[in-house]
Coordinates of C-alpha atoms in Angstrom, one line a residue:
M1 CA 1.0 84.3 41.4
S2 CA -2.6 84.0 40.1
H3 CA -3.6 81.4 37.6
P4 CA -6.8 80.2 35.8
H5 CA -9.1 77.7 37.3
P6 CA -11.3 75.2 35.4
E7 CA -14.3 76.5 37.3
L8 CA -13.9 80.2 36.4
G9 CA -17.3 81.6 35.6
T10 CA -18.5 84.4 33.4
P11 CA -16.8 87.6 34.3
P12 CA -18.9 90.4 36.0
A13 CA -19.7 93.6 34.2
L14 CA -16.6 95.8 33.8
K15 CA -16.4 98.3 36.6
A16 CA -16.2 102.0 35.7
G17 CA -12.6 103.1 35.5
A18 CA -11.3 99.6 35.1
L19 CA -9.5 98.1 32.0
R20 CA -10.2 94.5 31.0
I21 CA -7.6 92.5 29.0
T22 CA -8.8 89.3 27.4
P23 CA -6.5 87.1 25.3
L24 CA -8.5 85.2 22.7
G25 CA -5.4 83.4 21.4
G26 CA -1.6 83.1 21.9
L27 CA -1.5 81.8 25.5
G28 CA -0.7 78.1 25.9
E29 CA 0.1 77.9 22.2
I30 CA 2.5 79.3 19.6
G31 CA 0.3 81.3 17.3
R32 CA -3.3 82.7 17.0
N33 CA -2.2 85.9 18.9
M34 CA -5.1 88.2 19.7
T35 CA -5.8 90.3 22.8
V36 CA -8.9 92.4 23.5
F37 CA -8.7 95.6 25.6
E38 CA -12.0 97.0 26.9
Y39 CA -12.5 100.4 28.6
G40 CA -16.0 101.6 29.1
D41 CA -18.0 100.2 26.2
R42 CA -15.1 100.6 23.7
I43 CA -12.7 97.9 22.4
L44 CA -9.2 97.9 21.1
I45 CA -7.7 94.7 19.7
V46 CA -3.9 94.0 19.6
D47 CA -3.1 91.5 16.8
C48 CA -5.3 89.0 15.1
G49 CA -3.4 85.9 14.0
V50 CA -3.8 82.3 13.0
L51 CA -2.4 79.0 14.3
F52 CA -1.3 76.3 12.0
P53 CA -2.8 72.8 12.4
E54 CA -1.0 69.8 13.9
D55 CA -1.2 66.1 13.0
E56 CA -4.3 65.5 15.1
Q57 CA -6.3 68.1 13.1
P58 CA -6.4 66.4 9.7
G59 CA -7.8 68.4 6.8
V60 CA -7.7 71.7 8.7
D61 CA -6.0 74.6 6.8
L62 CA -5.9 77.2 9.6
I63 CA -7.1 77.8 13.1
L64 CA -8.6 81.1 14.0
P65 CA -9.4 82.8 17.3
D66 CA -13.0 82.5 18.4
F67 CA -14.7 85.9 17.8
T68 CA -17.8 85.0 19.8
Y69 CA -16.9 87.2 22.8
I70 CA -16.8 90.4 20.6
R71 CA -19.2 89.3 17.7
D72 CA -22.2 91.3 19.0
R73 CA -20.0 94.4 19.7
L74 CA -18.0 94.7 16.4
D75 CA -19.3 98.3 16.1
K76 CA -17.6 99.1 19.4
I77 CA -14.1 98.2 18.1
D78 CA -12.0 101.4 17.7
G79 CA -9.2 99.6 15.9
I80 CA -6.9 96.6 15.5
V81 CA -3.2 97.4 16.3
L82 CA -0.9 95.0 14.4
T83 CA 2.5 94.7 16.1
H84 CA 4.2 93.1 13.0
G85 CA 3.5 91.2 9.8
H86 CA 3.8 87.6 10.7
E87 CA 0.9 85.3 10.0
D88 CA 0.4 84.4 13.6
H89 CA -0.3 88.1 14.2
I90 CA -2.2 89.2 11.1
G91 CA -3.5 86.0 9.4
A92 CA -7.0 86.1 11.0
V93 CA -7.6 89.8 10.1
P94 CA -9.5 89.0 6.8
F95 CA -11.9 86.7 8.7
L96 CA -12.7 89.4 11.3
L97 CA -13.1 92.1 8.7
R98 CA -15.5 89.8 6.7
E99 CA -17.8 90.4 9.7
N100 CA -17.2 94.1 9.9
P101 CA -15.0 95.7 7.1
D102 CA -15.1 99.1 8.8
I103 CA -12.7 98.3 11.7
P104 CA -9.6 100.4 11.2
L105 CA -6.1 98.7 11.1
I106 CA -3.2 100.4 12.8
G107 CA 0.4 99.4 12.1
S108 CA 3.8 100.2 10.6
K109 CA 4.3 100.6 6.8
L110 CA 5.5 97.1 6.1
T111 CA 2.9 95.4 8.3
L112 CA 0.0 97.3 6.7
A113 CA 1.4 96.6 3.2
L114 CA 1.4 92.9 3.9
I115 CA -2.1 92.8 5.4
E116 CA -3.5 95.0 2.6
A117 CA -2.2 92.6 0.0
K118 CA -3.7 89.7 1.9
L119 CA -7.1 91.6 2.2
A120 CA -7.1 92.4 -1.5
E121 CA -7.4 88.6 -2.2
H122 CA -10.5 88.7 0.0
R123 CA -11.7 91.9 -1.9
I124 CA -11.6 94.0 1.3
R125 CA -10.2 97.5 1.3
P126 CA -9.5 98.4 4.9
Y127 CA -9.3 101.7 6.7
V128 CA -5.6 102.0 7.8
L129 CA -3.6 104.3 10.0
E130 CA 0.1 104.0 9.4
V131 CA 2.3 104.6 12.5
A132 CA 6.0 104.4 13.3
E133 CA 8.1 104.2 16.4
G134 CA 7.7 107.3 18.6
D135 CA 4.2 108.0 17.3
R136 CA 1.4 108.5 19.8
E137 CA -2.2 108.1 18.6
R138 CA -5.6 108.5 20.3
I139 CA -7.8 105.5 19.3
G140 CA -11.1 106.0 21.0
P141 CA -10.4 106.1 24.8
F142 CA -7.1 104.3 24.2
D143 CA -4.0 106.5 24.1
C144 CA -1.5 104.3 22.1
Q145 CA 2.3 104.9 21.9
F146 CA 4.4 102.9 19.6
I147 CA 7.9 101.7 20.4
A148 CA 10.5 100.1 18.0
V149 CA 11.3 96.5 18.7
N150 CA 13.7 94.1 16.9
H151 CA 12.2 90.9 15.6
S152 CA 12.7 88.6 12.6
I153 CA 10.7 90.9 10.4
P154 CA 11.3 94.6 9.8
D155 CA 9.1 97.3 11.3
A156 CA 7.9 95.5 14.4
L157 CA 6.4 97.6 17.1
A158 CA 5.4 97.3 20.8
V159 CA 2.5 99.3 22.0
A160 CA 1.8 101.1 25.3
V161 CA -1.9 101.5 25.9
R162 CA -2.8 104.3 28.3
T163 CA -6.3 104.6 29.9
P164 CA -7.4 106.2 33.1
A165 CA -7.1 102.7 34.6
G166 CA -3.3 102.7 34.0
M167 CA -0.7 101.9 31.3
V168 CA -0.4 98.5 29.7
V169 CA 2.6 97.6 27.5
A170 CA 2.3 94.8 25.0
T171 CA 5.7 93.9 23.6
G172 CA 4.5 91.9 20.6
D173 CA 7.2 89.5 19.5
F174 CA 10.7 90.9 20.1
K175 CA 14.3 90.3 20.9
M176 CA 17.3 92.5 21.6
D177 CA 19.7 91.9 18.7
Q178 CA 22.5 94.5 19.2
L179 CA 23.7 94.1 15.6
P180 CA 20.5 94.1 13.6
L181 CA 20.9 94.0 9.8
D182 CA 18.7 97.1 9.4
G183 CA 20.3 99.0 12.3
R184 CA 16.9 99.2 14.1
L185 CA 17.4 98.3 17.8
T186 CA 14.8 97.5 20.4
D187 CA 14.3 101.0 21.9
L188 CA 15.3 100.3 25.5
P189 CA 15.5 104.1 26.3
A190 CA 11.8 104.4 25.3
F191 CA 10.9 101.5 27.6
A192 CA 12.9 103.1 30.4
K193 CA 10.9 106.3 30.0
L194 CA 7.7 104.3 30.2
A195 CA 9.0 102.7 33.4
E196 CA 9.6 106.1 34.9
E197 CA 6.0 107.0 34.2
G198 CA 4.9 103.7 35.7
M199 CA 4.2 100.5 33.8
D200 CA 1.1 99.1 35.4
L201 CA 0.9 95.9 33.4
L202 CA 3.5 94.3 31.0
L203 CA 2.3 91.7 28.5
V204 CA 5.6 90.1 27.5
D205 CA 6.7 87.7 24.7
S206 CA 7.5 84.5 26.5
T207 CA 8.4 82.2 23.6
N208 CA 12.1 81.8 24.5
A209 CA 11.9 82.3 28.3
E210 CA 13.3 78.8 28.9
V211 CA 16.4 79.4 26.7
P212 CA 19.3 80.7 28.8
G213 CA 21.6 83.5 27.7
F214 CA 21.2 85.8 24.8
I215 CA 20.0 85.1 21.2
P216 CA 22.9 85.4 18.7
P217 CA 22.8 88.3 16.2
E218 CA 20.9 87.6 12.9
R219 CA 24.1 88.5 11.0
D220 CA 25.9 85.4 12.4
I221 CA 24.0 83.3 9.9
S222 CA 25.8 84.9 6.9
A223 CA 29.0 82.8 7.6
A224 CA 27.0 79.5 7.5
L225 CA 25.1 80.6 4.3
R226 CA 28.4 81.5 2.6
N227 CA 29.8 78.1 3.5
V228 CA 26.7 76.4 1.9
F229 CA 27.2 78.5 -1.3
A230 CA 30.9 77.8 -1.4
N231 CA 30.3 74.0 -1.3
A232 CA 27.2 73.6 -3.5
D233 CA 27.9 72.4 -7.0
K234 CA 24.2 72.4 -8.2
R235 CA 21.1 74.3 -7.3
I236 CA 20.5 75.8 -3.8
I237 CA 16.9 75.8 -2.5
V238 CA 16.2 77.9 0.6
A239 CA 13.0 77.5 2.5
S240 CA 11.9 80.3 4.8
F241 CA 8.9 82.1 6.1
A242 CA 7.5 84.2 3.4
S243 CA 7.8 87.3 5.7
H244 CA 11.4 86.8 7.0
V245 CA 12.9 89.7 5.1
H246 CA 16.2 89.8 7.1
R247 CA 16.9 86.1 6.4
I248 CA 16.1 86.4 2.7
Q249 CA 18.3 89.5 2.5
Q250 CA 21.2 87.4 3.7
V251 CA 20.5 84.7 1.1
L252 CA 20.4 87.4 -1.6
D253 CA 23.7 88.8 -0.4
A254 CA 25.3 85.4 -0.5
A255 CA 23.9 84.7 -4.0
H256 CA 25.3 88.0 -5.2
E257 CA 28.7 87.1 -3.8
Y258 CA 28.7 83.7 -5.6
K259 CA 27.2 85.1 -8.8
R260 CA 24.0 83.1 -8.7
K261 CA 20.5 84.1 -10.0
V262 CA 17.6 84.0 -7.6
A263 CA 14.0 83.0 -8.2
F264 CA 11.2 83.3 -5.7
V265 CA 8.8 80.3 -5.6
G266 CA 5.3 80.3 -4.0
R267 CA 2.6 82.9 -4.2
S268 CA 3.0 84.3 -0.7
M269 CA 6.8 84.5 -1.1
V270 CA 6.6 86.3 -4.5
R271 CA 4.0 88.7 -3.1
N272 CA 5.7 89.5 0.2
M273 CA 9.2 89.9 -1.3
G274 CA 7.8 92.1 -4.0
I275 CA 6.2 94.3 -1.3
A276 CA 9.4 94.4 0.8
R277 CA 11.5 95.3 -2.3
D278 CA 9.1 98.0 -3.4
L279 CA 9.1 99.6 0.1
G280 CA 12.9 99.5 0.4
Y281 CA 13.1 96.8 3.1
L282 CA 14.7 94.3 0.8
K283 CA 17.8 95.3 -1.2
V284 CA 18.1 93.3 -4.4
P285 CA 21.5 93.8 -6.2
G286 CA 21.3 94.4 -9.9
N287 CA 19.2 92.1 -12.1
M288 CA 19.8 89.1 -9.8
V289 CA 16.1 88.1 -9.3
V290 CA 14.6 86.2 -12.3
D291 CA 11.3 84.6 -13.0
V292 CA 11.1 80.9 -12.2
K293 CA 10.3 80.2 -15.9
Q294 CA 13.8 81.4 -16.8
L295 CA 15.5 78.7 -14.7
D296 CA 15.6 76.1 -17.4
D297 CA 17.9 78.4 -19.4
L298 CA 20.4 78.6 -16.5
P299 CA 23.1 76.1 -15.4
D300 CA 22.2 74.5 -12.0
K301 CA 25.4 76.0 -10.5
D302 CA 24.0 79.5 -11.1
V303 CA 20.6 79.0 -9.5
V304 CA 19.1 79.8 -6.1
L305 CA 15.4 79.2 -5.3
I306 CA 13.8 80.8 -2.3
C307 CA 10.5 79.1 -1.4
T308 CA 8.0 78.5 1.4
G309 CA 7.5 75.3 3.3
S310 CA 10.1 75.5 6.1
Q311 CA 7.5 74.1 8.6
G312 CA 6.5 71.1 6.5
E313 CA 3.2 72.7 5.4
P314 CA 1.6 70.1 3.1
M315 CA 0.7 72.5 0.3
A316 CA 3.8 74.7 0.5
A317 CA 6.4 74.6 -2.3
L318 CA 9.1 72.6 -0.5
S319 CA 6.7 69.9 0.7
R320 CA 5.4 69.4 -2.8
M321 CA 9.0 69.2 -4.2
A322 CA 9.7 66.5 -1.6
N323 CA 6.6 64.6 -2.8
R324 CA 7.4 65.0 -6.5
D325 CA 4.2 67.1 -6.8
H326 CA 5.9 70.3 -8.1
Q327 CA 7.2 71.6 -11.4
I328 CA 10.7 71.9 -9.7
R329 CA 12.1 68.4 -9.4
I330 CA 14.7 67.7 -6.7
V331 CA 17.7 65.9 -8.2
E332 CA 20.9 64.3 -6.9
G333 CA 23.4 67.0 -5.8
D334 CA 20.8 69.8 -4.9
T335 CA 21.3 71.6 -1.6
V336 CA 18.2 72.5 0.4
V337 CA 18.5 74.9 3.3
L338 CA 15.8 75.1 6.0
A339 CA 16.4 78.6 7.3
S340 CA 14.0 78.6 10.2
S341 CA 13.3 77.0 13.6
L342 CA 10.8 74.2 14.2
I343 CA 7.5 75.5 15.6
P344 CA 6.3 73.1 18.3
G345 CA 4.0 70.6 16.8
N346 CA 5.5 70.8 13.3
E347 CA 8.5 68.5 14.0
N348 CA 7.0 65.4 12.4
A349 CA 5.9 67.2 9.2
V350 CA 9.3 68.9 8.9
Y351 CA 11.2 65.6 9.2
R352 CA 9.0 64.0 6.7
V353 CA 10.0 66.7 4.2
I354 CA 13.7 66.3 5.1
N355 CA 13.5 62.6 4.5
G356 CA 11.6 63.1 1.2
L357 CA 14.2 65.6 0.0
T358 CA 17.1 63.3 1.1
R359 CA 15.5 60.4 -0.7
W360 CA 15.8 62.2 -4.1
G361 CA 19.5 63.0 -3.4
A362 CA 19.4 66.4 -1.9
K363 CA 21.8 67.5 0.9
V364 CA 19.6 69.1 3.5
V365 CA 21.1 71.8 5.7
H366 CA 19.0 72.8 8.8
K367 CA 19.3 74.2 12.3
G368 CA 20.4 70.8 13.6
N369 CA 23.5 70.6 11.5
A370 CA 24.4 74.2 10.7
K371 CA 23.9 77.7 12.0
V372 CA 21.3 78.7 9.5
H373 CA 18.7 80.1 12.0
V374 CA 18.6 82.3 15.0
S375 CA 15.4 83.0 16.9
G376 CA 13.3 86.2 16.7
H377 CA 12.3 86.0 20.4
A378 CA 14.2 87.2 23.5
S379 CA 15.7 84.5 25.6
A380 CA 16.1 84.4 29.4
G381 CA 19.1 86.7 29.6
E382 CA 17.4 89.4 27.5
L383 CA 14.1 89.1 29.4
L384 CA 15.9 89.6 32.8
Y385 CA 17.6 92.7 31.4
F386 CA 14.2 93.9 30.0
F387 CA 12.3 93.3 33.2
N388 CA 14.9 95.3 35.1
I389 CA 14.5 98.2 32.7
C390 CA 10.7 98.1 32.7
K391 CA 10.0 97.5 36.4
P392 CA 6.4 96.5 35.8
R393 CA 4.0 96.7 38.7
N394 CA 2.1 93.7 37.3
L395 CA 3.3 91.1 34.8
M396 CA 1.3 88.8 32.4
P397 CA 3.4 86.5 30.2
V398 CA 1.9 86.0 26.7
H399 CA 2.9 84.5 23.4
G400 CA 3.9 81.0 24.5
E401 CA 3.0 77.5 25.7
W402 CA 2.5 76.9 29.3
R403 CA 6.1 76.1 30.0
H404 CA 7.1 79.4 28.4
L405 CA 4.6 81.4 30.4
R406 CA 5.8 79.8 33.7
A407 CA 9.4 80.4 32.8
A408 CA 8.8 84.1 32.0
A409 CA 6.8 84.5 35.2
D410 CA 9.7 83.1 37.3
L411 CA 12.1 85.5 35.6
G412 CA 9.8 88.4 36.4
I413 CA 9.6 87.4 40.0
A414 CA 13.4 87.0 40.2
T415 CA 13.7 90.7 39.1
G416 CA 11.4 91.9 41.8
V417 CA 7.9 91.7 40.5
P418 CA 5.8 90.7 43.5
R419 CA 4.6 87.1 43.2
N420 CA 1.0 88.1 43.8
R421 CA 1.2 90.6 40.9
V422 CA 2.1 88.0 38.3
V423 CA -0.8 86.7 36.3
I424 CA -0.6 83.4 34.4
A425 CA -3.7 83.2 32.2
E426 CA -4.9 81.2 29.3
D427 CA -7.0 82.0 26.2
G428 CA -10.4 83.4 27.3
V429 CA -9.4 84.4 30.8
C430 CA -10.4 88.0 31.6
V431 CA -7.9 90.1 33.6
D432 CA -9.0 93.4 35.0
L433 CA -6.6 96.2 35.8
E434 CA -8.1 98.3 38.6
K435 CA -6.4 100.6 41.1
G436 CA -3.0 99.4 40.0
V437 CA -3.7 95.7 40.5
A438 CA -4.3 93.1 37.8
R439 CA -6.4 90.1 38.7
I440 CA -8.4 87.3 37.0
V441 CA -12.1 87.9 37.1
G442 CA -13.6 85.2 34.9
K443 CA -13.4 83.4 31.6
V444 CA -15.2 83.6 28.2
Q445 CA -15.4 81.3 25.2
A446 CA -12.1 81.2 23.3
G447 CA -11.9 77.8 21.6
Y448 CA -10.5 76.9 18.2
V449 CA -12.3 77.9 15.0
Y450 CA -11.2 75.7 12.1
V451 CA -10.9 76.8 8.5
D452 CA -11.3 73.9 6.0
G453 CA -11.3 75.0 2.4
S454 CA -14.0 77.6 2.1
S455 CA -15.8 76.7 5.3
V456 CA -15.1 78.6 8.5
G457 CA -16.2 77.2 11.9
D458 CA -18.2 74.3 10.4
I459 CA -15.6 71.7 11.5
T460 CA -16.1 70.7 15.1
E461 CA -14.0 68.6 17.5
A462 CA -16.4 65.8 16.9
S463 CA -15.7 66.1 13.1
L464 CA -12.0 65.9 13.8
K465 CA -12.5 62.9 16.0
D466 CA -14.3 61.2 13.1
R467 CA -11.5 62.1 10.7
R468 CA -8.9 60.7 13.1
I469 CA -10.8 57.4 13.4
L470 CA -11.2 57.2 9.7
G471 CA -7.5 57.9 9.2
E472 CA -6.3 55.5 11.8
E473 CA -8.9 52.7 11.8
G474 CA -10.8 53.0 8.5
F475 CA -14.5 52.4 8.2
I476 CA -16.9 49.5 7.6
S477 CA -20.3 50.0 5.9
C478 CA -23.2 47.7 6.2
F479 CA -26.1 48.0 3.7
V480 CA -29.5 46.4 4.7
V481 CA -32.9 46.6 2.9
V482 CA -35.9 46.0 5.1
D483 CA -39.6 45.7 4.5
S484 CA -41.3 48.8 5.8
T485 CA -44.4 46.9 7.0
N486 CA -42.9 44.1 9.0
G487 CA -39.2 45.0 9.4
K488 CA -37.9 41.8 7.8
I489 CA -34.8 41.8 5.7
V490 CA -35.3 41.7 2.0
G491 CA -31.7 42.6 1.0
G492 CA -28.3 42.2 2.6
P493 CA -26.7 42.6 5.0
S494 CA -23.9 43.6 2.6
I495 CA -20.6 44.5 4.4
Q496 CA -17.7 46.4 2.9
A497 CA -14.5 47.7 4.6
R498 CA -12.1 50.5 3.6
G499 CA -8.9 51.2 5.3
S500 CA -9.6 48.8 8.2
G501 CA -7.2 46.1 7.0
I502 CA -10.1 43.5 7.1
D503 CA -10.9 41.7 3.9
D504 CA -14.5 41.8 2.8
A505 CA -14.7 37.9 2.7
A506 CA -13.9 37.9 6.5
F507 CA -17.3 39.2 7.3
V508 CA -19.2 36.0 6.4
P509 CA -19.5 34.8 10.1
V510 CA -20.9 38.2 11.3
T511 CA -23.3 38.5 8.4
A512 CA -25.2 35.4 9.7
K513 CA -25.2 36.9 13.2
L514 CA -26.6 40.2 11.9
Q515 CA -29.3 38.4 9.9
E516 CA -30.4 36.5 12.9
A517 CA -30.4 39.5 15.2
L518 CA -32.3 41.6 12.7
D519 CA -34.9 38.9 12.2
R520 CA -35.4 38.6 15.9
S521 CA -35.6 42.4 16.2
A522 CA -38.3 42.5 13.5
G523 CA -40.2 39.8 15.3
D524 CA -40.2 41.9 18.5
G525 CA -41.8 44.8 16.5
V526 CA -38.6 47.0 16.3
L527 CA -39.3 48.8 13.0
E528 CA -37.7 52.3 13.5
I529 CA -34.7 52.8 11.2
R530 CA -32.6 54.5 13.9
Q531 CA -33.0 51.5 16.2
V532 CA -32.1 49.1 13.4
Q533 CA -29.0 51.1 12.6
Q534 CA -27.9 51.1 16.3
L535 CA -28.4 47.3 16.4
V536 CA -26.2 46.8 13.3
R537 CA -23.5 49.2 14.6
R538 CA -23.4 47.4 18.0
I539 CA -23.2 43.9 16.7
L540 CA -20.7 44.6 13.9
G541 CA -18.6 46.9 16.1
K542 CA -18.3 44.3 18.9
W543 CA -17.5 41.5 16.4
V544 CA -14.6 43.6 14.9
A545 CA -13.3 44.6 18.4
D546 CA -13.4 41.0 19.7
N547 CA -11.8 39.5 16.6
Y548 CA -9.4 42.2 15.4
R549 CA -8.9 44.5 18.4
R550 CA -9.8 47.5 16.2
R551 CA -12.4 50.2 16.4
P552 CA -13.2 51.4 12.9
M553 CA -16.1 53.7 12.1
I554 CA -19.2 51.6 11.5
L555 CA -21.6 53.1 9.0
P556 CA -24.9 51.2 8.9
V557 CA -27.2 52.1 6.0
V558 CA -30.8 50.9 6.4
V559 CA -33.2 51.4 3.5
E560 CA -37.0 50.7 3.7
V561 CA -39.0 49.4 0.7

């Protein structure tokens, strides 16, 4: 089993006849999925998604893959294959197309409709190639075959990429629900045919590799939803991903059965469900869907709201309802259903929302107390079955944290994949497929790129460290005016604290210390502002640490007159 090493160097030039696979996101994390395929001097990209920030990334809206590795070769990209329409697979496409809007997008009907709507907001009209399961398309030197897979969104596809170096199969996100709502099964016969041809490398979804057994069918949720509807006396508010068409279809079916009207809340939810309905993926009975403005005219017992915010996103509709920052006010007796899983890292945010909703009197139904969610990813039993069908010569687990990648690797080895043919990589690690063997050859830059408002990439790890210090410890500013000729103090020091828990009056002892040190420094001929600032920061910081055991940010402001 090969694995990355901290000292991996820059990969060598790609050998003639070899295929290079470089994940720029999606390994060691849940989200930001993006994989670069290189053959000759041409590039194919599979997925281009975002990662959502965690608590230690304050102020960040989205996290993108780092495009540095391909930035000077954007004209060499023959296309971006999108396996399905979830944000962690398509969310970064607008940011890449900003740099080169001529890159073609390849995907299924629903996937392309979702990304085209997103790109319209960025005023980008992409080149698109619509494909369906069974299709086979030549994209530059890459011969791509598309296979139906079942996931928590319709129209998901796996892709088999053939080059003279061999065949690589990327599953995308998938599971093997045998009773899917839309009747669209993961096409195991198609994978078996690829196995007969010879699957040189399998990139497999590892998200649920630690979960034993098989994932329950999506349709099992309907009983729990009907139970919620049967026992709710007032409004029902359902929070889900804005692209989870199957889940929302079941909510609509339950609402129809209990004669309730439904309103979609949140821009992405309204947009995506409109697309799904127009394309026939979402079946809406009669005139059941109403505009949110009509809700005031309806009794609470006849209302269902479907909104975003199931992951505790601070600006999503449900979070704002919990914070009393939304036009829809949670009242005693409302029922809120969180119809999704907890993405790792989001737990605290979700529980904050649950507590906020409960505070206002809502009954909150979630995965922990009712069967209102099943996963969209294959668990260990399904993966064993899948590996035995595919018989890959080399295996590279993707789409998961380290524990998931390891678990998927162990499952592959158990089914007969040679241990030395299993590659556990991480973002930026280059894997070359040559003469039937996949091996790690180097590593390229693949760090986080932060989106904060309209800025992309301007926020650094140092910036986030400063934000965390400000959020946890506050800051202390010290204002000093000095004579530019002799360095003596002519005003201040004036000290103020914000968020540090220290009253301004408490700084009287250290003010005298600062004055003495600054006078001594001026007498020694230290006149440069930067040196004076460092002196203020050192004395003030040490005093706070010694007396309060805190490390706030110290902001010395020195002005010359």
